[in-house]
Amino acid sequence: MIRVFLSGLRIQVLQLLRSSFDVVAMFTWPLVYSSIAYYLLDAKESPRLLLSAALASAVMVMWSQVVVGSSGSFDLMRQNGTLELMVAAPVPLISILAPVMLTSAAFGLYGLVVTLAWGRLAFGIPLGIVHPLAAALSIPACIIAIGSLGLIVASTFVLYRAAFFLGIAMQYPVWIACGLLVPLSILPGWVGPISWVLAPTWGFRAIDRAVLGGDAWLPIGLCLVLSVAYGLVTVVLLRGFEYLARSRVTLRLA
Amino acid sequence: MNWLRVFFAGGVTSYRALFAWVNPWVFVPMLVAYPLFQTLFFAYLGRSAGVGAAFFLIGDSFVAAAITGLFGMGHSIGGERRFQTLPILLASPASRLALFLGRSMPTVVNGFVVAAIAFGLGAWLLGLRFQSGELAKLALALVVSCFACTALGLCIGALGLRGRSVSVFADFIGALMLIVSGANVPFDRLPHVVRTIASGVPLTHGIAAARKVVNGASVGSVGNLLGAELGIAAAYFTVGVLLLRVFERQARTSGSFERF
């Protein structure tokens, strides 16, 4: 299982680095979102707000990379006829999916660096970190949590033949529900409880508080708790979805 | 007669192949959910910045049409390469104009439908109401913008004869349009250089016209904006057809049609 996991990591990293779509998108979208936030919020006098918006943009791109990048990987596996072989392999399916998700989320680090560099160079946003240790831990915690949430989504990709379209569609709803760029306070009240069970909410709060000040340890802890919970849910879901996909013979459909 | 057959049969087949249709549900996540949630996202973001929801409802509905035009038209040509049908298509003696115009029409209609759905559902969820007269004028501006975006999509599709992935170009341009076209940021908040670029980009004038007619302007008073959008559409369409000719000739010489 460990060998499968590590091989999966290596292959996914190679695929992402060779995908011009992913590399260009990772460079473009964080700049677009942070620029929109900058011009729209028009908060030149509040660098704190702008830095927070830049961090939110970075977390948004992390989630995008997980759902769009991984759904694209699934479509690629279907088109190349390798998804069937992956599912038929005598290892738990989660050990094949986990590297895809974690690599995609980690690739979001690139988005974080791009966003912060753009914010500093283009808009002069100061990049001070209040709690360096918490910041160093909050980023991997956020990556693991978002990657784990991606695992739940990926379990449906096994079933759905147009995974990429589903991945594209899942970006904005999660951004809204997690309060990324859009404050939860202006959303309908019922969105709040949904945000509590979504990893990007806590991932963003962890990074935001570590960088700007505040208690980052609680959100970091919640990221880890949610990651474990997502893993357990994924195991159960995958068992059901894998059975359905096998019985419907849809794994070959591209 | 054969020209019309190529125009219609080619267009419909290409449109169906775009989503590898087995059932229409494939359409829903990409062309209903995505634009709708994009509209809601920016409308809520705008609310926190003190900008009215109608601004984003119009802007992002038009962006939905643009994305459909850019990706749809781009993939209807790029997809031929991917599915190895490009050499057969270009070896045929069919009129290139009929081939590519036929592929552009479903994209224009699709863009309009997608934008209309995003607008209708978005308006309902955001609690915005419009008069039927305003909607008719809005539809006119939308049709013109759909043509302009599909024409830009034709240029992107032409790049598919050279490069392996049209998605890279479509995604990059689609992302920039969120800002440059003024869909999500009022122009007076953007730098001068961005406003200059915007004047040559599809959507900019269409969105401006749409916002004006919703505020009570007549079609006549936005005629210059709609004329500019049509001019941009014609310019991009001409460039797209020229690029297709040049790249086709180059690809024939280098034998690169089947390289994928």
Tab-separated table of N, CA and C in Angstrom, chain A residues 20-21 24-25 28-29 32-33 35-36 39-42 60 79 160-162 165-166 168-169 171-173 175-176 180-183 186-188, chain B residues 19-20 22 25-26 29-30 33-34 37-38 40-42 44-45 47-49 51 56 82 167-168 171-172 175 178-179 184-186 189-191:
chain	number	residue	atom	x	y	z
A	20	SER	N	0.103	21.735	-19.031
A	20	SER	CA	0.148	23.189	-19.231
A	20	SER	C	-1.126	23.833	-18.701
A	21	PHE	N	-2.251	23.107	-18.796
A	21	PHE	CA	-3.522	23.635	-18.306
A	21	PHE	C	-3.428	23.930	-16.804
A	24	VAL	N	-0.691	26.782	-15.997
A	24	VAL	CA	-1.142	28.130	-16.371
A	24	VAL	C	-2.310	28.567	-15.479
A	25	ALA	N	-3.239	27.642	-15.232
A	25	ALA	CA	-4.390	27.979	-14.385
A	25	ALA	C	-3.933	28.346	-12.981
A	28	THR	N	-2.700	31.837	-13.141
A	28	THR	CA	-3.654	32.877	-13.540
A	28	THR	C	-4.726	33.147	-12.489
A	29	TRP	N	-5.413	32.076	-12.077
A	29	TRP	CA	-6.608	32.268	-11.248
A	29	TRP	C	-6.357	32.971	-9.915
A	32	VAL	N	-6.197	36.579	-10.604
A	32	VAL	CA	-7.493	37.146	-10.975
A	32	VAL	C	-8.355	37.363	-9.734
A	33	TYR	N	-8.448	36.337	-8.893
A	33	TYR	CA	-9.321	36.471	-7.725
A	33	TYR	C	-8.803	37.523	-6.746
A	35	SER	N	-6.931	40.045	-7.456
A	35	SER	CA	-7.062	41.376	-8.071
A	35	SER	C	-8.506	41.871	-7.989
A	36	ILE	N	-9.453	40.958	-8.263
A	36	ILE	CA	-10.870	41.355	-8.158
A	36	ILE	C	-11.163	41.816	-6.729
A	39	TYR	N	-9.551	45.312	-6.143
A	39	TYR	CA	-10.227	46.451	-6.781
A	39	TYR	C	-11.664	46.617	-6.274
A	40	LEU	N	-12.305	45.484	-6.013
A	40	LEU	CA	-13.713	45.558	-5.612
A	40	LEU	C	-13.852	46.061	-4.172
A	41	LEU	N	-13.015	45.500	-3.292
A	41	LEU	CA	-13.114	45.922	-1.882
A	41	LEU	C	-12.585	47.345	-1.715
A	42	ASP	N	-11.695	47.736	-2.656
A	42	ASP	CA	-11.187	49.114	-2.667
A	42	ASP	C	-10.692	49.525	-1.281
A	60	MET	N	-8.818	29.247	-1.992
A	60	MET	CA	-9.779	28.963	-3.068
A	60	MET	C	-9.098	28.165	-4.178
A	79	GLN	N	-10.122	8.043	-20.112
A	79	GLN	CA	-9.812	8.105	-21.542
A	79	GLN	C	-8.708	7.123	-21.914
A	160	TYR	N	-19.102	8.832	-11.829
A	160	TYR	CA	-19.624	9.809	-12.783
A	160	TYR	C	-18.686	9.909	-13.972
A	161	ARG	N	-19.201	9.725	-15.176
A	161	ARG	CA	-18.307	9.662	-16.330
A	161	ARG	C	-17.820	11.024	-16.804
A	162	ALA	N	-18.491	12.085	-16.395
A	162	ALA	CA	-18.009	13.416	-16.769
A	162	ALA	C	-17.492	14.107	-15.509
A	165	PHE	N	-16.509	17.950	-15.458
A	165	PHE	CA	-17.594	18.934	-15.384
A	165	PHE	C	-18.080	19.079	-13.944
A	166	LEU	N	-18.149	17.940	-13.252
A	166	LEU	CA	-18.587	17.963	-11.851
A	166	LEU	C	-17.563	18.719	-10.996
A	168	ILE	N	-15.494	21.080	-11.977
A	168	ILE	CA	-15.600	22.516	-12.271
A	168	ILE	C	-16.765	23.119	-11.471
A	169	ALA	N	-17.889	22.396	-11.466
A	169	ALA	CA	-19.096	22.924	-10.823
A	169	ALA	C	-18.969	23.006	-9.309
A	171	GLN	N	-16.512	24.160	-7.488
A	171	GLN	CA	-15.614	25.188	-6.945
A	171	GLN	C	-16.386	26.262	-6.170
A	172	TYR	N	-17.259	26.966	-6.873
A	172	TYR	CA	-17.924	28.131	-6.261
A	172	TYR	C	-18.806	27.779	-5.050
A	173	PRO	N	-19.591	26.684	-5.120
A	173	PRO	CA	-20.430	26.393	-3.947
A	173	PRO	C	-19.620	26.244	-2.668
A	175	TRP	N	-16.567	27.498	-2.088
A	175	TRP	CA	-15.995	28.809	-1.724
A	175	TRP	C	-17.022	29.652	-0.972
A	176	ILE	N	-18.251	29.643	-1.482
A	176	ILE	CA	-19.298	30.445	-0.834
A	176	ILE	C	-19.580	29.902	0.560
A	180	LEU	N	-14.977	32.022	1.890
A	180	LEU	CA	-13.718	32.456	1.294
A	180	LEU	C	-13.980	33.707	0.454
A	181	LEU	N	-13.385	34.784	0.795
A	181	LEU	CA	-13.603	36.122	0.219
A	181	LEU	C	-14.962	36.710	0.605
A	182	VAL	N	-15.990	35.872	0.577
A	182	VAL	CA	-17.334	36.353	0.934
A	182	VAL	C	-17.560	36.102	2.433
A	183	PRO	N	-17.772	37.149	3.216
A	183	PRO	CA	-17.971	36.924	4.653
A	183	PRO	C	-19.242	36.092	4.916
A	186	ILE	N	-22.763	37.765	5.733
A	186	ILE	CA	-23.755	38.314	4.794
A	186	ILE	C	-24.509	37.195	4.053
A	187	LEU	N	-24.169	35.952	4.351
A	187	LEU	CA	-24.868	34.826	3.713
A	187	LEU	C	-26.054	34.413	4.575
A	188	PRO	N	-27.014	33.698	3.988
A	188	PRO	CA	-28.144	33.225	4.800
A	188	PRO	C	-27.655	32.396	5.991
B	19	PHE	N	-19.851	17.583	-25.557
B	19	PHE	CA	-20.052	17.062	-24.204
B	19	PHE	C	-20.112	15.541	-24.177
B	20	ALA	N	-19.784	14.918	-25.324
B	20	ALA	CA	-19.911	13.461	-25.429
B	20	ALA	C	-21.272	13.055	-24.860
B	22	VAL	N	-24.456	11.574	-23.626
B	22	VAL	CA	-25.194	10.314	-23.523
B	22	VAL	C	-26.577	10.693	-23.004
B	25	TRP	N	-27.874	15.328	-18.650
B	25	TRP	CA	-27.426	15.704	-17.310
B	25	TRP	C	-25.973	16.167	-17.291
B	26	VAL	N	-25.225	15.757	-18.302
B	26	VAL	CA	-23.832	16.194	-18.388
B	26	VAL	C	-23.769	17.723	-18.489
B	29	PRO	N	-23.987	20.320	-14.527
B	29	PRO	CA	-22.960	20.876	-13.638
B	29	PRO	C	-22.144	21.981	-14.274
B	30	MET	N	-21.792	21.815	-15.534
B	30	MET	CA	-20.889	22.770	-16.181
B	30	MET	C	-21.606	24.040	-16.626
B	33	ALA	N	-24.941	24.881	-13.086
B	33	ALA	CA	-24.462	25.101	-11.719
B	33	ALA	C	-23.283	26.072	-11.674
B	34	TYR	N	-22.308	25.871	-12.537
B	34	TYR	CA	-21.094	26.706	-12.477
B	34	TYR	C	-21.396	28.197	-12.675
B	37	PHE	N	-23.523	29.634	-9.634
B	37	PHE	CA	-22.785	29.857	-8.389
B	37	PHE	C	-21.725	30.945	-8.554
B	38	GLN	N	-21.196	31.077	-9.759
B	38	GLN	CA	-20.249	32.182	-9.997
B	38	GLN	C	-20.956	33.522	-9.796
B	40	LEU	N	-23.643	34.082	-8.003
B	40	LEU	CA	-23.956	34.275	-6.578
B	40	LEU	C	-22.713	34.675	-5.789
B	41	PHE	N	-21.596	34.026	-6.112
B	41	PHE	CA	-20.347	34.317	-5.392
B	41	PHE	C	-19.982	35.791	-5.519
B	42	PHE	N	-19.979	36.285	-6.766
B	42	PHE	CA	-19.573	37.673	-6.959
B	42	PHE	C	-20.649	38.652	-6.461
B	44	TYR	N	-22.489	38.205	-3.809
B	44	TYR	CA	-22.289	38.319	-2.355
B	44	TYR	C	-21.007	39.077	-2.036
B	45	LEU	N	-19.962	38.826	-2.837
B	45	LEU	CA	-18.715	39.563	-2.629
B	45	LEU	C	-18.965	41.060	-2.842
B	47	ARG	N	-21.790	42.580	-2.505
B	47	ARG	CA	-22.627	43.099	-1.416
B	47	ARG	C	-21.755	43.558	-0.250
B	48	SER	N	-20.701	42.769	0.023
B	48	SER	CA	-19.811	43.157	1.134
B	48	SER	C	-18.979	44.382	0.769
B	49	ALA	N	-18.892	44.675	-0.548
B	49	ALA	CA	-18.120	45.852	-0.977
B	49	ALA	C	-19.032	47.021	-1.335
B	51	VAL	N	-21.537	47.083	-3.633
B	51	VAL	CA	-21.954	47.173	-5.038
B	51	VAL	C	-23.216	46.324	-5.201
B	56	PHE	N	-23.530	42.410	-10.807
B	56	PHE	CA	-22.878	41.116	-10.991
B	56	PHE	C	-23.777	40.138	-11.738
B	82	ARG	N	-8.270	16.010	-31.177
B	82	ARG	CA	-8.169	15.026	-30.102
B	82	ARG	C	-8.768	13.675	-30.510
B	167	SER	N	-7.761	24.374	-24.253
B	167	SER	CA	-8.274	24.730	-22.917
B	167	SER	C	-7.371	25.736	-22.220
B	168	VAL	N	-6.073	25.617	-22.448
B	168	VAL	CA	-5.129	26.533	-21.790
B	168	VAL	C	-5.454	27.972	-22.180
B	171	ASP	N	-9.093	28.998	-20.972
B	171	ASP	CA	-9.145	29.202	-19.526
B	171	ASP	C	-8.454	30.511	-19.147
B	172	PHE	N	-7.314	30.764	-19.763
B	172	PHE	CA	-6.540	31.975	-19.471
B	172	PHE	C	-7.350	33.231	-19.847
B	175	ALA	N	-10.434	33.696	-17.660
B	175	ALA	CA	-10.093	34.222	-16.336
B	175	ALA	C	-9.884	35.735	-16.406
B	178	LEU	N	-12.951	38.059	-16.488
B	178	LEU	CA	-13.668	38.352	-15.244
B	178	LEU	C	-13.352	39.766	-14.756
B	179	ILE	N	-12.120	40.203	-15.018
B	179	ILE	CA	-11.733	41.561	-14.597
B	179	ILE	C	-11.836	42.530	-15.756
B	184	ASN	N	-16.979	42.153	-13.211
B	184	ASN	CA	-17.012	42.061	-11.749
B	184	ASN	C	-16.394	43.231	-11.004
B	185	VAL	N	-15.821	44.150	-11.744
B	185	VAL	CA	-15.247	45.333	-11.094
B	185	VAL	C	-15.692	46.570	-11.871
B	186	PRO	N	-16.272	47.563	-11.195
B	186	PRO	CA	-16.639	48.791	-11.912
B	186	PRO	C	-15.408	49.409	-12.571
B	189	ARG	N	-12.800	51.738	-11.000
B	189	ARG	CA	-11.852	51.248	-10.000
B	189	ARG	C	-10.650	50.547	-10.638
B	190	LEU	N	-10.708	50.361	-11.953
B	190	LEU	CA	-9.630	49.635	-12.640
B	190	LEU	C	-8.577	50.613	-13.160
B	191	PRO	N	-7.316	50.152	-13.293
B	191	PRO	CA	-6.273	51.027	-13.844
B	191	PRO	C	-6.577	51.378	-15.306
